[in-house]
CSV table of C-alpha atoms in Angstrom, one decimal:
chain,number,residue,atom,x,y,z
A,28,MET,CA,2.7,15.6,25.6
A,29,ASN,CA,5.8,16.7,26.0
A,30,LYS,CA,6.2,20.5,24.2
A,31,ILE,CA,9.2,21.8,23.7
A,32,ASN,CA,9.0,25.9,23.6
A,33,TYR,CA,11.4,28.6,22.2
A,34,ILE,CA,11.3,32.3,21.0
A,35,ILE,CA,11.4,32.2,17.4
A,36,VAL,CA,13.5,35.8,16.6
A,37,ALA,CA,13.6,34.8,12.7
A,38,PHE,CA,11.4,36.9,11.0
A,39,SER,CA,8.8,36.9,13.9
A,40,ILE,CA,8.3,35.6,17.0
A,41,LEU,CA,6.9,32.3,17.2
A,42,ILE,CA,5.7,29.4,20.0
A,43,LEU,CA,6.9,25.7,18.7
A,44,ALA,CA,4.7,23.0,20.2
A,45,GLY,CA,6.2,19.6,19.8
A,46,CYS,CA,4.8,15.9,20.1
A,47,ASN,CA,6.3,12.8,21.7
A,48,SER,CA,6.6,10.5,18.8
A,49,PHE,CA,10.4,11.1,18.6
A,50,LEU,CA,11.2,12.3,21.6
A,51,ASP,CA,9.3,10.9,25.3
A,52,ARG,CA,11.8,13.0,27.5
A,53,SER,CA,11.7,16.4,29.4
A,54,PRO,CA,10.9,19.6,27.7
A,55,ILE,CA,13.1,21.8,26.9
A,56,SER,CA,12.3,25.6,27.6
A,57,ASN,CA,13.3,28.9,26.9
A,58,ALA,CA,14.4,30.2,30.3
A,59,ASN,CA,16.6,26.9,31.2
A,60,GLU,CA,18.3,26.9,27.6
A,61,ASN,CA,21.5,28.2,28.3
A,62,ILE,CA,22.2,25.7,31.0
A,63,PHE,CA,20.8,23.0,29.3
A,64,TYR,CA,23.2,22.0,26.3
A,65,GLN,CA,25.9,20.7,28.9
A,66,THR,CA,25.9,17.0,28.0
A,67,GLU,CA,26.0,14.5,25.4
A,68,GLU,CA,22.3,13.1,26.6
A,69,ASP,CA,21.0,16.7,26.5
A,70,PHE,CA,22.6,16.9,23.3
A,71,ILE,CA,20.5,13.6,22.0
A,72,VAL,CA,17.3,15.3,23.2
A,73,ALA,CA,17.4,18.4,21.7
A,74,VAL,CA,18.0,16.8,18.1
A,75,ASP,CA,15.5,13.9,18.7
A,76,ALA,CA,12.8,17.0,19.5
A,77,ALA,CA,14.2,18.4,16.6
A,78,TYR,CA,11.8,16.0,14.6
A,79,ASN,CA,8.8,16.6,15.7
A,80,SER,CA,8.8,20.1,12.8
A,81,LEU,CA,8.0,16.8,10.7
A,82,TYR,CA,4.3,16.6,12.4
A,83,THR,CA,3.8,20.0,10.7
A,84,LEU,CA,5.8,20.7,7.9
A,85,TYR,CA,4.6,17.6,6.4
A,86,GLY,CA,0.9,17.2,7.9
A,87,PRO,CA,-1.8,17.0,5.6
A,88,GLU,CA,-2.0,21.0,5.6
A,89,SER,CA,1.1,21.8,5.0
A,90,LEU,CA,3.3,23.3,2.0
A,91,PRO,CA,4.4,19.7,1.0
A,92,SER,CA,0.3,18.6,0.5
A,93,PHE,CA,-0.9,22.5,-0.8
A,94,PHE,CA,2.1,23.2,-3.0
A,95,GLY,CA,2.9,20.1,-3.9
A,96,GLU,CA,0.1,18.6,-4.5
A,97,LEU,CA,-3.0,20.7,-4.4
A,98,MET,CA,-1.8,22.9,-7.2
A,99,SER,CA,-1.0,20.1,-9.6
A,100,ASP,CA,-3.3,18.5,-12.1
A,101,ASN,CA,-3.7,15.5,-9.6
A,102,ALA,CA,-5.9,17.3,-6.8
A,103,TYR,CA,-8.7,19.8,-5.9
A,104,SER,CA,-9.8,21.0,-2.5
A,105,ASP,CA,-13.5,20.4,-1.4
A,106,ASN,CA,-12.6,22.1,2.4
A,107,ASN,CA,-15.6,24.8,3.3
A,108,VAL,CA,-14.3,25.7,6.6
A,109,GLY,CA,-11.4,28.5,7.8
A,110,ASN,CA,-10.3,31.1,5.1
A,111,VAL,CA,-11.8,28.7,2.0
A,112,LYS,CA,-10.4,31.7,-0.7
A,113,ASP,CA,-6.7,31.2,0.8
A,114,TYR,CA,-7.5,27.3,0.7
A,115,GLU,CA,-8.9,27.8,-2.7
A,116,ALA,CA,-5.5,29.8,-4.5
A,117,PHE,CA,-3.8,26.7,-3.4
A,118,ASP,CA,-6.0,24.6,-5.6
A,119,THR,CA,-7.2,27.0,-8.6
A,120,HIS,CA,-4.1,29.5,-9.2
A,121,ILE,CA,-7.0,32.4,-8.9
A,122,GLY,CA,-6.5,35.0,-6.3
A,123,MET,CA,-2.6,33.8,-5.0
A,124,ASP,CA,-1.4,37.1,-3.5
A,125,PRO,CA,1.0,38.4,-0.7
A,126,SER,CA,-2.0,38.3,2.1
A,127,ASN,CA,-2.8,34.3,1.5
A,128,SER,CA,-2.8,33.4,5.5
A,129,LEU,CA,-1.7,29.8,4.4
A,130,VAL,CA,1.3,31.2,3.3
A,131,LEU,CA,2.4,32.9,6.0
A,132,SER,CA,1.7,29.9,8.2
A,133,PHE,CA,3.8,27.7,5.9
A,134,TRP,CA,6.9,30.6,5.8
A,135,ASN,CA,6.4,31.0,9.8
A,136,ASP,CA,7.1,26.7,10.3
A,137,TYR,CA,9.8,26.3,8.2
A,138,TYR,CA,11.5,29.2,10.0
A,139,LYS,CA,10.8,28.3,13.5
A,140,SER,CA,11.9,25.0,13.0
A,141,ILE,CA,15.1,25.5,11.3
A,142,PHE,CA,15.8,28.6,14.1
A,143,ILE,CA,15.8,25.4,16.5
A,144,ILE,CA,17.8,23.2,14.3
A,145,ASN,CA,20.6,25.9,14.2
A,146,ASN,CA,20.6,26.6,17.7
A,147,ILE,CA,21.7,23.0,17.8
A,148,LEU,CA,24.1,23.5,16.0
A,149,SER,CA,25.8,26.7,17.1
A,150,LYS,CA,25.2,25.3,21.1
A,151,SER,CA,27.0,21.8,20.0
A,152,SER,CA,30.2,23.6,18.1
A,153,ASN,CA,31.1,25.0,21.8
A,154,VAL,CA,31.2,21.0,23.1
A,155,ASP,CA,32.7,17.7,22.9
A,156,PHE,CA,30.7,14.5,22.9
A,157,GLY,CA,31.8,11.3,20.8
A,158,SER,CA,27.9,11.6,19.0
A,159,LYS,CA,28.4,15.3,18.5
A,160,MET,CA,29.2,14.6,14.0
A,161,PRO,CA,26.1,11.9,13.8
A,162,LEU,CA,23.7,14.4,15.6
A,163,GLN,CA,25.2,17.5,13.7
A,164,ALA,CA,24.1,15.1,10.6
A,165,GLU,CA,20.5,14.7,11.2
A,166,VAL,CA,19.6,18.0,11.9
A,167,ARG,CA,21.4,19.3,8.8
A,168,PHE,CA,19.5,16.4,7.1
A,169,LEU,CA,16.5,18.2,8.4
A,170,ARG,CA,17.9,21.6,7.5
A,171,ALA,CA,18.5,20.7,4.2
A,172,LEU,CA,14.8,19.2,3.1
A,173,TYR,CA,13.4,22.1,4.9
A,174,TYR,CA,15.4,24.1,2.8
A,175,PHE,CA,14.8,22.4,0.1
A,176,ASP,CA,11.0,23.0,-0.1
A,177,MET,CA,11.2,26.4,0.5
A,178,VAL,CA,13.6,27.0,-2.7
A,179,ARG,CA,11.3,25.3,-4.8
A,180,ALA,CA,8.6,27.5,-3.7
A,181,TRP,CA,9.8,30.7,-3.2
A,182,GLY,CA,12.5,31.2,-5.1
A,183,ASP,CA,15.0,33.4,-3.1
A,184,ILE,CA,15.1,33.1,0.0
A,185,PRO,CA,16.7,34.5,3.4
A,186,LEU,CA,18.9,31.8,4.3
A,187,VAL,CA,19.5,31.7,7.4
A,188,LEU,CA,22.2,29.1,9.0
A,189,THR,CA,23.0,30.8,12.5
A,190,PRO,CA,20.7,31.7,15.3
A,191,LEU,CA,20.0,35.6,14.5
A,192,SER,CA,18.7,38.3,17.0
A,193,VAL,CA,15.7,40.1,16.3
A,194,SER,CA,17.6,43.2,14.6
A,195,GLU,CA,20.1,41.1,12.4
A,196,ALA,CA,16.7,38.8,11.2
A,197,LEU,CA,14.8,42.3,10.3
A,198,LYS,CA,18.5,42.9,8.8
A,199,GLN,CA,18.7,39.5,6.3
A,200,PRO,CA,17.9,39.9,2.9
A,201,ARG,CA,16.7,37.2,0.0
A,202,THR,CA,19.9,34.7,-1.0
A,203,ARG,CA,20.0,33.6,-4.3
A,204,GLN,CA,18.7,30.4,-5.0
A,205,LYS,CA,22.1,29.2,-6.6
A,206,GLU,CA,23.6,30.1,-3.1
A,207,VAL,CA,20.8,28.5,-1.4
A,208,TYR,CA,21.3,25.4,-3.4
A,209,GLU,CA,24.8,25.5,-2.3
A,210,ALA,CA,23.9,25.6,1.3
A,211,ILE,CA,21.4,22.1,0.8
A,212,ILE,CA,24.0,20.6,-1.2
A,213,ASP,CA,26.8,21.3,1.7
A,214,ASP,CA,24.5,19.9,4.1
A,215,LEU,CA,23.1,16.7,2.5
A,216,LYS,CA,27.2,15.9,1.6
A,217,PHE,CA,28.0,16.6,5.5
A,218,ALA,CA,25.0,14.2,6.5
A,219,ALA,CA,26.1,11.7,3.9
A,220,GLY,CA,29.5,11.6,5.3
A,221,ASN,CA,28.4,11.5,8.9
A,222,LEU,CA,25.3,9.3,9.3
A,223,PRO,CA,25.1,5.5,9.2
A,224,ASP,CA,23.0,3.6,6.6
A,225,LYS,CA,19.3,3.2,7.1
A,226,ALA,CA,20.2,-0.8,8.4
A,227,ARG,CA,21.8,1.1,11.4
A,228,GLU,CA,20.2,4.6,11.8
A,229,ARG,CA,20.0,5.8,15.2
A,230,PHE,CA,16.0,5.2,16.0
A,231,VAL,CA,13.9,4.2,13.6
A,232,GLY,CA,13.1,7.1,11.4
A,233,ALA,CA,16.0,8.8,12.2
A,234,ALA,CA,18.1,10.2,9.5
A,235,ASN,CA,20.7,8.1,8.0
A,236,ALA,CA,23.5,8.7,5.1
A,237,ASP,CA,20.8,6.6,2.5
A,238,ALA,CA,18.0,9.3,3.1
A,239,ALA,CA,20.6,12.1,2.8
A,240,ASN,CA,22.2,10.8,-0.7
A,241,THR,CA,18.8,10.0,-2.1
A,242,LEU,CA,17.2,13.7,-0.9
A,243,LEU,CA,20.7,14.7,-2.8
A,244,GLY,CA,20.1,12.8,-5.8
A,245,LYS,CA,17.0,14.8,-6.1
A,246,VAL,CA,18.7,18.2,-5.1
A,247,TYR,CA,21.1,17.7,-7.9
A,248,LEU,CA,18.3,16.5,-11.0
A,249,THR,CA,16.4,20.2,-9.5
A,250,THR,CA,19.4,22.3,-10.1
A,251,GLY,CA,20.2,20.2,-13.7
A,252,ASN,CA,23.2,18.1,-12.8
A,253,LYS,CA,22.2,15.0,-13.3
A,254,SER,CA,25.7,13.2,-14.2
A,255,GLU,CA,26.1,13.9,-10.1
A,256,ALA,CA,22.6,12.2,-9.3
A,257,GLU,CA,23.3,9.4,-11.1
A,258,LYS,CA,26.6,9.0,-8.9
A,259,THR,CA,25.1,9.8,-6.0
A,260,LEU,CA,21.6,7.8,-6.5
A,261,LYS,CA,23.7,4.9,-7.8
A,262,GLN,CA,25.0,4.9,-3.9
A,263,VAL,CA,21.4,3.9,-3.0
A,264,TYR,CA,20.8,1.4,-6.2
A,265,LYS,CA,19.8,-2.1,-5.1
A,266,LYS,CA,21.0,-1.1,-1.0
A,267,PHE,CA,16.4,-1.4,-0.8
A,268,SER,CA,13.6,-3.2,-2.9
A,269,LEU,CA,10.1,-2.6,-3.9
A,270,VAL,CA,7.7,-4.0,-1.2
A,271,PRO,CA,4.5,-4.8,-2.5
A,272,TYR,CA,2.4,-1.7,-3.3
A,273,ALA,CA,-0.4,-2.3,-0.4
A,274,ASP,CA,2.2,-3.4,2.0
A,275,LEU,CA,3.5,0.8,2.2
A,276,TRP,CA,0.0,1.5,3.1
A,277,ASP,CA,-0.6,-1.2,5.6
A,278,THR,CA,0.3,-0.1,9.0
A,279,SER,CA,1.5,-3.0,10.4
A,280,LYS,CA,3.9,-3.2,7.7
A,281,LYS,CA,5.5,0.2,8.5
A,282,ASN,CA,9.0,1.0,7.9
A,283,GLY,CA,9.5,-2.0,5.4
A,284,ALA,CA,12.0,-2.7,2.8
A,285,GLU,CA,11.1,-0.2,0.5
A,286,SER,CA,11.6,3.3,2.9
A,287,ILE,CA,14.5,5.2,3.6
A,288,PHE,CA,13.0,8.2,5.5
A,289,GLU,CA,9.5,8.0,7.0
A,290,ILE,CA,7.6,9.8,9.5
A,291,GLN,CA,6.8,8.0,12.7
A,292,TYR,CA,3.3,8.1,14.0
A,293,LYS,CA,1.4,6.1,16.7
A,294,GLY,CA,-2.4,5.6,16.6
A,295,GLY,CA,-4.9,7.2,19.3
A,296,LYS,CA,-5.9,10.2,20.6
A,297,ALA,CA,-3.4,10.4,23.6
A,298,ASN,CA,-0.7,9.6,20.7
A,299,PRO,CA,1.1,12.0,17.9
A,300,TYR,CA,-1.3,10.0,15.5
A,301,SER,CA,-1.3,11.1,12.3
A,302,SER,CA,-4.9,12.7,10.4
A,303,TYR,CA,-4.6,12.1,6.4
A,304,TRP,CA,-7.4,10.1,6.6
A,305,ALA,CA,-9.4,12.3,8.7
A,306,MET,CA,-8.4,15.4,6.2
A,307,PHE,CA,-7.9,13.8,2.8
A,308,SER,CA,-11.6,11.9,3.3
A,309,PRO,CA,-14.6,13.1,1.5
A,310,LEU,CA,-16.1,16.1,2.7
A,311,GLU,CA,-18.7,15.8,5.8
A,312,ASN,CA,-18.8,12.7,4.6
A,313,LYS,CA,-19.9,11.1,8.4
A,314,VAL,CA,-19.4,7.6,7.0
A,315,LEU,CA,-16.1,6.1,5.9
A,316,THR,CA,-14.7,8.3,8.8
A,317,ALA,CA,-16.5,10.7,11.6
A,318,TRP,CA,-16.5,14.3,9.5
A,319,GLY,CA,-13.7,14.8,6.4
A,320,ALA,CA,-12.4,17.8,5.6
A,321,GLY,CA,-12.1,16.8,1.6
A,322,LEU,CA,-8.7,17.8,1.0
A,323,ASN,CA,-6.7,17.0,-1.4
A,324,GLN,CA,-9.5,14.9,-3.9
A,325,ALA,CA,-7.7,13.0,-6.3
A,326,SER,CA,-9.0,14.8,-9.7
A,327,GLU,CA,-10.5,12.8,-12.9
A,328,ASP,CA,-6.8,13.9,-14.4
A,329,LEU,CA,-5.4,11.6,-12.2
A,330,TRP,CA,-7.5,8.4,-12.2
A,331,ASN,CA,-7.5,8.9,-15.7
A,332,SER,CA,-3.5,8.7,-15.9
A,333,TYR,CA,-3.8,5.0,-14.9
A,334,GLU,CA,-3.5,2.4,-17.2
A,335,PRO,CA,-6.4,-0.3,-17.0
A,336,GLU,CA,-4.2,-3.1,-15.9
A,337,ASP,CA,-2.9,-0.9,-13.0
A,338,ILE,CA,-3.1,-2.4,-9.7
A,339,ARG,CA,-2.0,0.6,-7.9
A,340,ARG,CA,-5.1,2.8,-8.5
A,341,ASP,CA,-7.4,0.6,-6.6
A,342,LEU,CA,-5.0,0.8,-3.8
A,343,SER,CA,-4.9,4.5,-4.0
A,344,ILE,CA,-7.9,5.9,-4.8
A,345,GLN,CA,-11.7,5.0,-4.3
A,346,ASN,CA,-14.1,5.7,-6.7
A,347,GLY,CA,-17.1,7.1,-4.7
A,348,TYR,CA,-19.1,5.9,-1.7
A,349,ILE,CA,-22.4,5.2,-0.2
A,350,SER,CA,-23.9,7.8,2.1
A,351,SER,CA,-26.0,7.4,5.0
A,352,THR,CA,-29.1,7.6,2.7
A,353,ASP,CA,-27.6,4.8,0.2
A,354,GLU,CA,-27.2,7.6,-1.9
A,355,PHE,CA,-23.5,7.3,-4.4
A,356,ILE,CA,-21.4,10.1,-4.1
A,357,ASN,CA,-19.8,10.4,-7.1
A,358,VAL,CA,-16.0,11.8,-5.5
A,359,LYS,CA,-12.5,10.0,-5.9
A,360,TYR,CA,-10.7,10.4,-2.8
A,361,CYS,CA,-7.4,8.9,-1.5
A,362,ILE,CA,-7.2,5.7,0.8
A,363,LYS,CA,-3.5,5.1,0.7
A,364,TRP,CA,-3.8,6.3,4.6
A,365,ARG,CA,-7.3,4.6,5.4
A,366,ASP,CA,-7.5,3.4,9.0
A,367,LEU,CA,-11.2,2.2,9.6
A,368,ASP,CA,-9.4,1.4,13.3
A,369,ALA,CA,-8.7,4.6,14.6
A,370,GLU,CA,-9.9,6.0,17.7
A,371,LEU,CA,-11.2,9.2,17.6
A,372,ASN,CA,-10.4,12.2,18.9
A,373,ASN,CA,-13.8,14.3,18.9
A,374,ARG,CA,-14.2,14.0,15.4
A,375,ARG,CA,-11.3,13.2,13.5
A,376,GLU,CA,-9.6,9.9,13.3
A,377,ALA,CA,-6.3,9.1,15.4
A,378,SER,CA,-4.7,7.5,12.8
A,379,ASP,CA,-1.9,5.0,13.0
A,380,ASN,CA,-0.6,5.4,9.5
A,381,ASN,CA,3.4,6.4,9.2
A,382,PHE,CA,4.0,8.8,6.0
A,383,ILE,CA,7.0,8.1,3.7
A,384,ILE,CA,8.9,11.1,2.6
A,385,LEU,CA,11.3,9.2,1.0
A,386,ARG,CA,11.0,5.7,-0.7
A,387,TYR,CA,12.9,3.3,-3.2
A,388,ALA,CA,10.6,3.2,-5.7
A,389,ASP,CA,11.6,7.4,-6.1
A,390,VAL,CA,15.4,6.5,-6.3
A,391,LEU,CA,14.5,4.2,-9.3
A,392,LEU,CA,12.6,6.6,-11.2
A,393,MET,CA,14.9,9.4,-10.9
A,394,LEU,CA,18.0,7.0,-12.1
A,395,THR,CA,16.4,6.6,-14.9
A,396,GLU,CA,15.6,10.7,-14.8
A,397,ALA,CA,19.2,10.9,-14.7
A,398,THR,CA,20.5,8.7,-16.8
A,399,GLY,CA,17.9,8.1,-19.3
A,400,ASP,CA,18.0,4.2,-19.2
A,401,PRO,CA,14.7,2.7,-18.5
A,402,ALA,CA,15.3,-0.3,-17.2
A,403,TYR,CA,15.3,1.3,-13.4
A,404,LEU,CA,11.6,2.5,-14.3
A,405,ASN,CA,10.4,-1.4,-15.8
A,406,GLU,CA,11.5,-2.5,-12.0
A,407,VAL,CA,9.0,-0.1,-10.9
A,408,ARG,CA,6.7,-1.1,-13.7
A,409,ASP,CA,7.5,-4.9,-12.6
A,410,ARG,CA,5.8,-4.4,-9.1
A,411,ALA,CA,2.4,-2.9,-10.6
A,412,GLY,CA,2.3,-5.6,-13.6
A,413,LEU,CA,3.0,-3.6,-16.8
A,414,PRO,CA,4.9,-3.9,-19.9
A,415,HIS,CA,8.0,-2.7,-19.8
A,416,TYR,CA,8.8,0.8,-21.6
A,417,GLY,CA,10.1,-0.3,-25.0
A,418,ASP,CA,7.3,-3.0,-25.4
A,419,ALA,CA,4.8,-2.7,-28.2
A,420,ARG,CA,2.3,-2.8,-25.0
A,421,TYR,CA,3.6,0.3,-23.7
A,422,PRO,CA,0.8,3.2,-23.8
A,423,SER,CA,2.0,5.2,-27.1
A,424,GLN,CA,1.6,8.1,-25.4
A,425,TYR,CA,4.6,8.7,-23.5
A,426,ASN,CA,7.0,7.9,-26.3
A,427,THR,CA,10.0,9.7,-24.5
A,428,ILE,CA,11.5,8.6,-21.5
A,429,ALA,CA,10.9,11.8,-20.2
A,430,LEU,CA,7.3,11.3,-20.5
A,431,ALA,CA,7.5,8.0,-19.6
A,432,CYS,CA,8.9,8.9,-16.2
A,433,GLU,CA,6.7,11.8,-15.5
A,434,HIS,CA,3.6,9.3,-16.2
A,435,GLU,CA,5.2,7.1,-13.8
A,436,ARG,CA,5.8,9.6,-11.0
A,437,GLN,CA,1.9,10.6,-11.3
A,438,VAL,CA,0.7,7.4,-10.4
A,439,GLU,CA,3.1,5.9,-8.5
A,440,PHE,CA,3.8,8.4,-5.9
A,441,ALA,CA,-0.2,10.0,-6.6
A,442,LEU,CA,-1.0,12.4,-3.6
A,443,GLU,CA,2.2,12.1,-1.7
A,444,PHE,CA,3.2,15.6,-2.3
A,445,HIS,CA,5.2,15.0,-5.5
A,446,ARG,CA,3.4,16.2,-8.4
A,447,TRP,CA,4.1,20.0,-8.7
A,448,PHE,CA,6.9,19.7,-7.5
A,449,ASP,CA,8.1,17.2,-10.2
A,450,LEU,CA,6.2,19.5,-13.3
A,451,ILE,CA,8.0,22.5,-12.2
A,452,ARG,CA,11.1,20.2,-12.4
A,453,THR,CA,10.8,19.3,-15.9
A,454,GLY,CA,9.7,22.4,-17.0
A,455,ARG,CA,6.1,21.0,-18.1
A,456,ALA,CA,4.1,22.5,-14.8
A,457,ILE,CA,2.2,25.5,-17.2
A,458,SER,CA,1.8,23.0,-20.0
A,459,VAL,CA,0.0,20.0,-17.9
A,460,LEU,CA,-1.7,22.2,-16.0
A,461,LYS,CA,-3.2,24.1,-19.1
A,462,ASN,CA,-4.1,21.0,-20.3
A,463,SER,CA,-6.0,19.4,-17.3
A,464,LEU,CA,-9.7,20.0,-16.3
A,465,LYS,CA,-8.2,22.8,-14.2
A,466,ASN,CA,-7.4,24.3,-17.7
A,467,VAL,CA,-5.9,27.2,-15.6
A,468,THR,CA,-2.7,29.5,-17.6
A,469,ILE,CA,-0.4,30.3,-15.8
A,470,THR,CA,3.6,32.2,-16.2
A,471,GLU,CA,6.2,30.7,-15.0
A,472,LYS,CA,6.3,33.9,-12.7
A,473,GLN,CA,3.5,32.4,-11.1
A,474,LEU,CA,5.3,28.9,-10.2
A,475,LEU,CA,6.9,30.8,-7.0
A,476,LEU,CA,4.9,31.7,-4.0
A,477,PRO,CA,4.5,34.9,-2.8
A,478,ILE,CA,6.2,36.0,-0.5
A,479,PRO,CA,4.0,36.8,2.9
A,480,LEU,CA,2.7,40.5,3.5
A,481,GLU,CA,3.7,40.5,7.2
A,482,VAL,CA,7.7,39.6,5.9
A,483,VAL,CA,7.3,42.2,3.2
A,484,SER,CA,6.0,44.6,5.4
A,485,GLN,CA,8.6,44.3,8.6
A,486,ASN,CA,11.6,44.5,5.8
A,487,PRO,CA,10.4,47.2,3.0
A,488,THR,CA,13.5,48.1,1.6
A,489,ILE,CA,15.3,44.4,2.6
A,490,ILE,CA,12.9,41.9,1.5
A,491,VAL,CA,12.0,42.4,-2.5
A,492,GLN,CA,8.1,41.1,-3.4
A,493,ASN,CA,8.2,38.0,-5.9
A,494,GLU,CA,7.5,39.6,-9.6
A,495,ALA,CA,4.4,38.2,-10.2
A,496,TYR,CA,2.7,39.7,-7.1
A,497,LEU,CA,4.1,43.2,-7.2
């Protein structure tokens, strides 16, 4: 396994250790960093290395997983290992506070990844080579993706676009959300204008113009700019196609016609394998998997949200299992990343599943959200074999385009780290959570995570805590 080690000086001193899925080359150490960035090949190696951050930032125990899914009505946690209280705070919304160790870990993971990206951009600005603009566009896409996650989770955040010294980092205040979104949009426009489309991406899984436009469309929706969202998403419309739903989760059909941006994993304990199946399987089942972490278990609310004829339910969720003592265990769990042939790495399956961050169904449903036209949504329902919105057989409880989009996104992207982000974007998070089986009452201020206590303590006159946690 290759490791890329940098001294991270933005808000803490951290070490990044990367895996070699996107990169199988010599490591870059802090000691030789200044002499490393000389040639085009050097920058290709560095940019490839930057993709390793996706393994951490979109892994099963990541901010998108816990904030994007576990905090919603879709999922709950059975985890009983580690600091259980901190996991439960994401699940129940009770006891979330600035000392939460997961919140600090997520914050540090994002900033150390952004530091590496900023360093590449800074070093490349002083060197001329043929692929300079496309390589800068790749890492600017990643930076936009990461800041988009952060600004939705924390609100105002320090916006760092250049490498900082320790003293500079300690003086960096939080930046208003509006300015953070402006920087995200700028990065994505640059990426869309300087990257090839998906069909010509630099390597399988690389950032591409279609991914940049898809993410930009979602950013516009999040900021309430539906006209720009429509314009941007239509640049991607019809360039991809929906595949059979089961194919999305088939390890022999990775990077299919629906995939726009997908994290690349390779099964086997000697490789950068995925662990979604091991971590999302039922707690200590020892039948389905060697162990089972019990994270992000499917809720009854999610199970009941599927229409009776929806093929996606049984391709997404398993309703219980038989234990080693022939007892039926009534727990619902995600099977999208099931890998029955995975090699074991101690008590964890070293699985071969990729993880899709952006896919074409998302483009279609966002287009309906942006335009109010159900035709795009109905394309997704066609794949699921369900009646169209507007048909007499369509479920009457989803009697507006907004509710229809909310329902379709819940079942289409079940447990794929979308749900809580979606509900916050549409202003429905508080109501849906209260009316779910979680039955939790939260305020709008609690839709944001606390700034980590360690960060506020290091910068008490600079960093102000989010209001819900004062």
